Short mmCIF file of C-alpha atoms and ligand atoms in Angstrom, two decimals:
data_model
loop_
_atom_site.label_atom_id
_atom_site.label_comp_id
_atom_site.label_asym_id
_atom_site.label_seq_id
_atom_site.Cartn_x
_atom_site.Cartn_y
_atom_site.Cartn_z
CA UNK A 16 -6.75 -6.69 -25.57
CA UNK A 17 -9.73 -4.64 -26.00
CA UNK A 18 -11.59 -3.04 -23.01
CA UNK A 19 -14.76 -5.08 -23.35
CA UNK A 20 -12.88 -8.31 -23.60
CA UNK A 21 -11.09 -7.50 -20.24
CA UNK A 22 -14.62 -6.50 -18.64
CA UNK A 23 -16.40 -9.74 -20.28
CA UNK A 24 -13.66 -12.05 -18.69
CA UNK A 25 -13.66 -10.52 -15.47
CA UNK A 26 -17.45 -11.23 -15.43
CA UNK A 27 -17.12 -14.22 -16.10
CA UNK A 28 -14.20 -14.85 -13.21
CA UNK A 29 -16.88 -13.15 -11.17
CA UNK A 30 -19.81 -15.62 -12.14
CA UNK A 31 -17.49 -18.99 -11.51
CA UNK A 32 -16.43 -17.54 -8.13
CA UNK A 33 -20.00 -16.19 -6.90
CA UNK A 34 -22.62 -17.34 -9.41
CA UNK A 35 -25.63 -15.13 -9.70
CA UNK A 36 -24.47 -12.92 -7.37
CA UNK A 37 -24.12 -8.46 -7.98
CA UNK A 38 -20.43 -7.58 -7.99
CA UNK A 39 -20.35 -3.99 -9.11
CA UNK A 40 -17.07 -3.09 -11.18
CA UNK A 41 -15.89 0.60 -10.99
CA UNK A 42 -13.87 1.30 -13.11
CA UNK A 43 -10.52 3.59 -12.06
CA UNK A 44 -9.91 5.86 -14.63
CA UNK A 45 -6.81 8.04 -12.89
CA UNK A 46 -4.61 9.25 -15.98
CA UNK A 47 -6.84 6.95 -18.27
CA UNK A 48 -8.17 9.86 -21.00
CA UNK A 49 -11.89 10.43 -21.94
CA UNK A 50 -11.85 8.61 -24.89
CA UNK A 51 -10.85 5.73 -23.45
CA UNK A 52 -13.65 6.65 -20.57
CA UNK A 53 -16.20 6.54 -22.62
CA UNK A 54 -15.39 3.44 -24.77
CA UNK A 55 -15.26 1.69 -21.17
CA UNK A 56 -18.92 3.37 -20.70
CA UNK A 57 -20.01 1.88 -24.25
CA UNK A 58 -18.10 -2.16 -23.63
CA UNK A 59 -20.31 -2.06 -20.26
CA UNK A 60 -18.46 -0.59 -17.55
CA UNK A 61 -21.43 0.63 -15.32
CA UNK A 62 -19.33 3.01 -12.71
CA UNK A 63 -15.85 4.75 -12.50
CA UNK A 64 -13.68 6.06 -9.86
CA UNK A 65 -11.10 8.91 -9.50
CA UNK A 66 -8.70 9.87 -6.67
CA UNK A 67 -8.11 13.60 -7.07
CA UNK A 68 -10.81 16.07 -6.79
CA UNK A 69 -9.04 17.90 -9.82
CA UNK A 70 -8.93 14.97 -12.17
CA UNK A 71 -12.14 14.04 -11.46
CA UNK A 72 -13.59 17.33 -12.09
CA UNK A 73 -12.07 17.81 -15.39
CA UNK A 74 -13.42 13.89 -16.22
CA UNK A 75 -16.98 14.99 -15.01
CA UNK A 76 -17.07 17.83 -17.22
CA UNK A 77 -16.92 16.01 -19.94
CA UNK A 78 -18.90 12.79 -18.86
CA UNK A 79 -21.22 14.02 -16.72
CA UNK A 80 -23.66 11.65 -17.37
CA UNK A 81 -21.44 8.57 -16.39
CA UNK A 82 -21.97 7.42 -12.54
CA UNK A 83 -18.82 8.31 -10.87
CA UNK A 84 -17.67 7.39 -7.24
CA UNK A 85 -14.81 9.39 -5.47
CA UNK A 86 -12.16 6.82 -3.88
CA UNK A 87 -9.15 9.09 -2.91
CA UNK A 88 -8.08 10.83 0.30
CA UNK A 89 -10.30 13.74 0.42
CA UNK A 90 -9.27 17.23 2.01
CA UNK A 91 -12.39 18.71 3.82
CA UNK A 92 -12.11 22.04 1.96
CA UNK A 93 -12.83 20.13 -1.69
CA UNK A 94 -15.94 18.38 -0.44
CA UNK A 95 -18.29 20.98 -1.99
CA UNK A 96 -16.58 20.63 -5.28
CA UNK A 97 -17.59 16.47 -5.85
CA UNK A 98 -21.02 16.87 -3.59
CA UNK A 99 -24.10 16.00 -6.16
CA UNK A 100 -21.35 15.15 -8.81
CA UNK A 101 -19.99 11.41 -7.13
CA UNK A 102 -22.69 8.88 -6.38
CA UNK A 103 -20.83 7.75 -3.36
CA UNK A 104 -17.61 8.67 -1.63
CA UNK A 105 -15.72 5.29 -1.08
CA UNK A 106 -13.28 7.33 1.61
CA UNK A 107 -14.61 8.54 5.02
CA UNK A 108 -11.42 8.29 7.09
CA UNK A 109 -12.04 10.74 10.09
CA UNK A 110 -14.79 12.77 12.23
CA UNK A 111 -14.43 15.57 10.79
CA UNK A 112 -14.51 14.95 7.58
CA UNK A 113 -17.56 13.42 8.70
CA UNK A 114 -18.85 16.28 9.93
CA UNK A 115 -17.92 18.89 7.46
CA UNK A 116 -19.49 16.36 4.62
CA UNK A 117 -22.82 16.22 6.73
CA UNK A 118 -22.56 20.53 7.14
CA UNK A 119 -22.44 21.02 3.41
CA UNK A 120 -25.08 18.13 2.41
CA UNK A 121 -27.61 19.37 4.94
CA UNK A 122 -27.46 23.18 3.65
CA UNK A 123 -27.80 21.61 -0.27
CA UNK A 124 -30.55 18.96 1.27
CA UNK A 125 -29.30 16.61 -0.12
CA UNK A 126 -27.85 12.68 1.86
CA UNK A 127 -24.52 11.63 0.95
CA UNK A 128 -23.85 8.06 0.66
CA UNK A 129 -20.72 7.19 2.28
CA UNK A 130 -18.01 4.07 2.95
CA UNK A 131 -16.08 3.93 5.91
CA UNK A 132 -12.18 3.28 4.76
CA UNK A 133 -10.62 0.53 6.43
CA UNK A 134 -6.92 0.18 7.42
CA UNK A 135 -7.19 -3.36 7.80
CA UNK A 136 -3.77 -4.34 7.74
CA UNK A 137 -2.53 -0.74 9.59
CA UNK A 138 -0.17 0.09 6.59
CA UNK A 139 1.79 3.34 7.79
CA UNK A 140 1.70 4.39 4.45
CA UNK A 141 -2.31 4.26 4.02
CA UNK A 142 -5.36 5.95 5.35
CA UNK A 143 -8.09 4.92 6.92
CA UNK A 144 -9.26 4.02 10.18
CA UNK A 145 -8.01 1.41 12.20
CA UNK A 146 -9.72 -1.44 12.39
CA UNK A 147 -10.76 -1.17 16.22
CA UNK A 148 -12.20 2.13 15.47
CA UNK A 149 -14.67 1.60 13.24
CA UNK A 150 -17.46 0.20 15.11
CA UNK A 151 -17.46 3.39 17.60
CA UNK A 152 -17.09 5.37 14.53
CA UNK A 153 -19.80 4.29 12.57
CA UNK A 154 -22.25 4.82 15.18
CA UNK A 155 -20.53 8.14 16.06
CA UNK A 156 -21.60 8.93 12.11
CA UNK A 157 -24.72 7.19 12.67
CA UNK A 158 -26.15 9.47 15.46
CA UNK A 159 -24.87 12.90 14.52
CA UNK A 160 -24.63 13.13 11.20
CA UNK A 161 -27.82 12.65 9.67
CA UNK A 162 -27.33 13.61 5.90
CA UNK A 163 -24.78 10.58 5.59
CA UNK A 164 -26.05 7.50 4.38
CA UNK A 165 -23.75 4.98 5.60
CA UNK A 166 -22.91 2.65 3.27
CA UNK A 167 -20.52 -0.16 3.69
CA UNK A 168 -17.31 -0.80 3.90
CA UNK A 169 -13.78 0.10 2.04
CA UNK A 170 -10.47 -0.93 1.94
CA UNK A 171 -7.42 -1.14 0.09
CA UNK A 172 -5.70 -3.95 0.67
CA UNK A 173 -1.30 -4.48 1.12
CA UNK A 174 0.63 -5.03 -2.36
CA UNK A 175 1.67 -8.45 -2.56
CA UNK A 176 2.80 -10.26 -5.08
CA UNK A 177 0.67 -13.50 -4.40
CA UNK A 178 -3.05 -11.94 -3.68
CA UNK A 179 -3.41 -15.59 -1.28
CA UNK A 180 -1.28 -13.37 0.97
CA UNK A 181 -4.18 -10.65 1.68
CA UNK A 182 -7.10 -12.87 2.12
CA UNK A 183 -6.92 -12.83 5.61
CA UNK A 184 -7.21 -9.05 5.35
CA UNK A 185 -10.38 -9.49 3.32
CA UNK A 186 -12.05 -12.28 5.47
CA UNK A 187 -11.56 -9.78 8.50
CA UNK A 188 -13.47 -6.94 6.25
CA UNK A 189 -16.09 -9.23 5.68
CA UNK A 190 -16.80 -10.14 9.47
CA UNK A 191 -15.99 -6.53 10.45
CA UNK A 192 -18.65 -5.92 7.89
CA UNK A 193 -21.31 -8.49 9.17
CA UNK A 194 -20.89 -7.47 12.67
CA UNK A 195 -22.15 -3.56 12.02
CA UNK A 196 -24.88 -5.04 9.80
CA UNK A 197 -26.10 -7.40 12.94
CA UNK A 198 -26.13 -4.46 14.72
CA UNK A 199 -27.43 -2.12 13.32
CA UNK A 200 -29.87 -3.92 11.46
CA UNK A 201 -32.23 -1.03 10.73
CA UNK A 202 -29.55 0.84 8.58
CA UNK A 203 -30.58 -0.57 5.22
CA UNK A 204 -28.26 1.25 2.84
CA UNK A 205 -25.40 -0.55 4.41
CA UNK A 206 -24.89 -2.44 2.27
CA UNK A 207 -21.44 -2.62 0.11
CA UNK A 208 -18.12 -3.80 0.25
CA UNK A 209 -15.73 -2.06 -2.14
CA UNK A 210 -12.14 -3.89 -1.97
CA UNK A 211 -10.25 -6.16 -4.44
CA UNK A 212 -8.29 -4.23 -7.30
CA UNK A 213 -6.50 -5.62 -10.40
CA UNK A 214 -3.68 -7.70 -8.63
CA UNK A 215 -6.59 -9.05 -5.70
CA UNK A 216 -9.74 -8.74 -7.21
CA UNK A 217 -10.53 -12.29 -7.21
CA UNK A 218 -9.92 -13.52 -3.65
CA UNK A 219 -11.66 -10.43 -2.92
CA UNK A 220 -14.62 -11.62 -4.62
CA UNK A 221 -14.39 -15.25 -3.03
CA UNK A 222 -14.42 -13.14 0.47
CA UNK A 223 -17.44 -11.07 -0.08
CA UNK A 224 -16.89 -7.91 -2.17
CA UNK A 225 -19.37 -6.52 -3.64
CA UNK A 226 -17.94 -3.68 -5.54
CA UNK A 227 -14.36 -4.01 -7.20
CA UNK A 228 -12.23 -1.19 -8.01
CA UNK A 229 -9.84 -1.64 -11.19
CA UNK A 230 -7.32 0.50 -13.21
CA UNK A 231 -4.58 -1.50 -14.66
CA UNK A 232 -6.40 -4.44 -15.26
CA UNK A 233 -9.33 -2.76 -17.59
CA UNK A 234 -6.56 0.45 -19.06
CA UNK A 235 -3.41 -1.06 -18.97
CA UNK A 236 -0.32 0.44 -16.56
CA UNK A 237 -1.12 3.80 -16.10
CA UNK A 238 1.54 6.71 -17.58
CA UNK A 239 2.03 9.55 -14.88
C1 PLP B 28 -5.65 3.19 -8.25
C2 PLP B 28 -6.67 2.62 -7.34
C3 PLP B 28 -7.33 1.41 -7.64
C4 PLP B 28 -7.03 0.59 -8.90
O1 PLP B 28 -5.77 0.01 -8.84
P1 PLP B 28 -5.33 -1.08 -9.93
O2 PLP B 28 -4.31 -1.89 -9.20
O3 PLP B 28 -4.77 -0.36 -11.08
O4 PLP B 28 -6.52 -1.88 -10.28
C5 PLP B 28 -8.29 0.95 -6.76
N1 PLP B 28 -8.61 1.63 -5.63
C6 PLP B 28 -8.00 2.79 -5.30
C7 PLP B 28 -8.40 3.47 -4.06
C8 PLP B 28 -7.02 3.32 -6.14
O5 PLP B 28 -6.43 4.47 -5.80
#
């Protein structure tokens, strides 16, 4: 099937689930080639996401004008490479990253939107923080790190087979989510909630996402 048919029926899972409401669908283009990049851009796909700073650059350099976001473990010593290239950085796991994101934006002047990544379901295998360190964390980022615009929320949720299975894990996002807002109501840009990817999307939706992150499901398996 055809790129824009896959987008066009997602949309339309999107509108029975949530009707009228923004979902934002970024599409994850890791090994997916420019080519198929841009015909994505041209069937409607507004935003796309990479995982490695060195993919991504070598993407950007040929698309610069597409709106990427970066939503891969980032090493603190590639920051400067995606800063004023990646619209916002889906993966804030730790302080100082944090802080050596917030060094670098302040000497370009520029503010760096910014997601705190969830471990919601404390996989081993995954980054992020844990769930009952986020609150002290965000206002940690809040107060000392004023060229970060925090954002929202990430997470990537468990692989399972039956996506029922994580919507626990997405329900708690959603209240984790709510809680920061309600207190911290003057921070306006927070404001998104990026989880739900090809397998999950959908009971991600019905729990509140706001932005969707999907690969296989728009490209096809990916070929490493
Ligand atoms: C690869 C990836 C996705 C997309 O995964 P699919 O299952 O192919 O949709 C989403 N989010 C992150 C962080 C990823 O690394």
């Amino acid at each position: 099937m055809e790129i824009s048919q896959k987008l066009q029926e997602v949309k339309r899972e999107i509108a029975k689930i949530r009707p009228g409401s923004k979902v934002k669908i970024l599409g994850v283009t890791k090994t997916v080639d420019v080519e198929r990049i841009k015909e994505a851009s041209k069937a409607g796909v507004e935003a796309f996401g990479e995982n490695k700073v060195q993919e991504f650059l070598e993407k950007y350099e040929k698309l610069p004008n597409l709106e990427w976001h970066f939503i891969g473990h980032l090493q603190t010593n590639k920051i400067n490479k995606i800063l004023g290239k990646v619209v916002l950085i889906h993966s804030l796991d730790r302080y100082n990253l944090a802080e050596e994101i917030n060094k670098r934006a302040y000497r370009l002047g520029i503010n760096v939107p910014v997601l705190l990544e969830v471990n919601m379901a404390k996989e081993e295998t995954k980054f992020g923080l844990m769930p009952e360190e986020v609150e002290d964390f965000y206002f940690e980022v809040r107060e000392n790190f004023k060229n970060l615009e925090v954002s929202g929320l990430m997470t990537v949720a468990p692989y399972v087979e039956n996506p029922e299975e994580v919507r626990p894990v997405f329900r708690a996002m959603r209240e984790l989510f709510l809680k920061l807002k309600a207190k911290d109501p003057e921070n306006d840009k927070f404001q998104y909630l990026s989880m739900g990817m090809s397998n999950d999307y959908k009971v991600a939706v019905e729990e509140g996402a706001n932005i969707i992150r999907l690969g296989t499901l728009l490209f096809g398996e990916r070929k490493y």
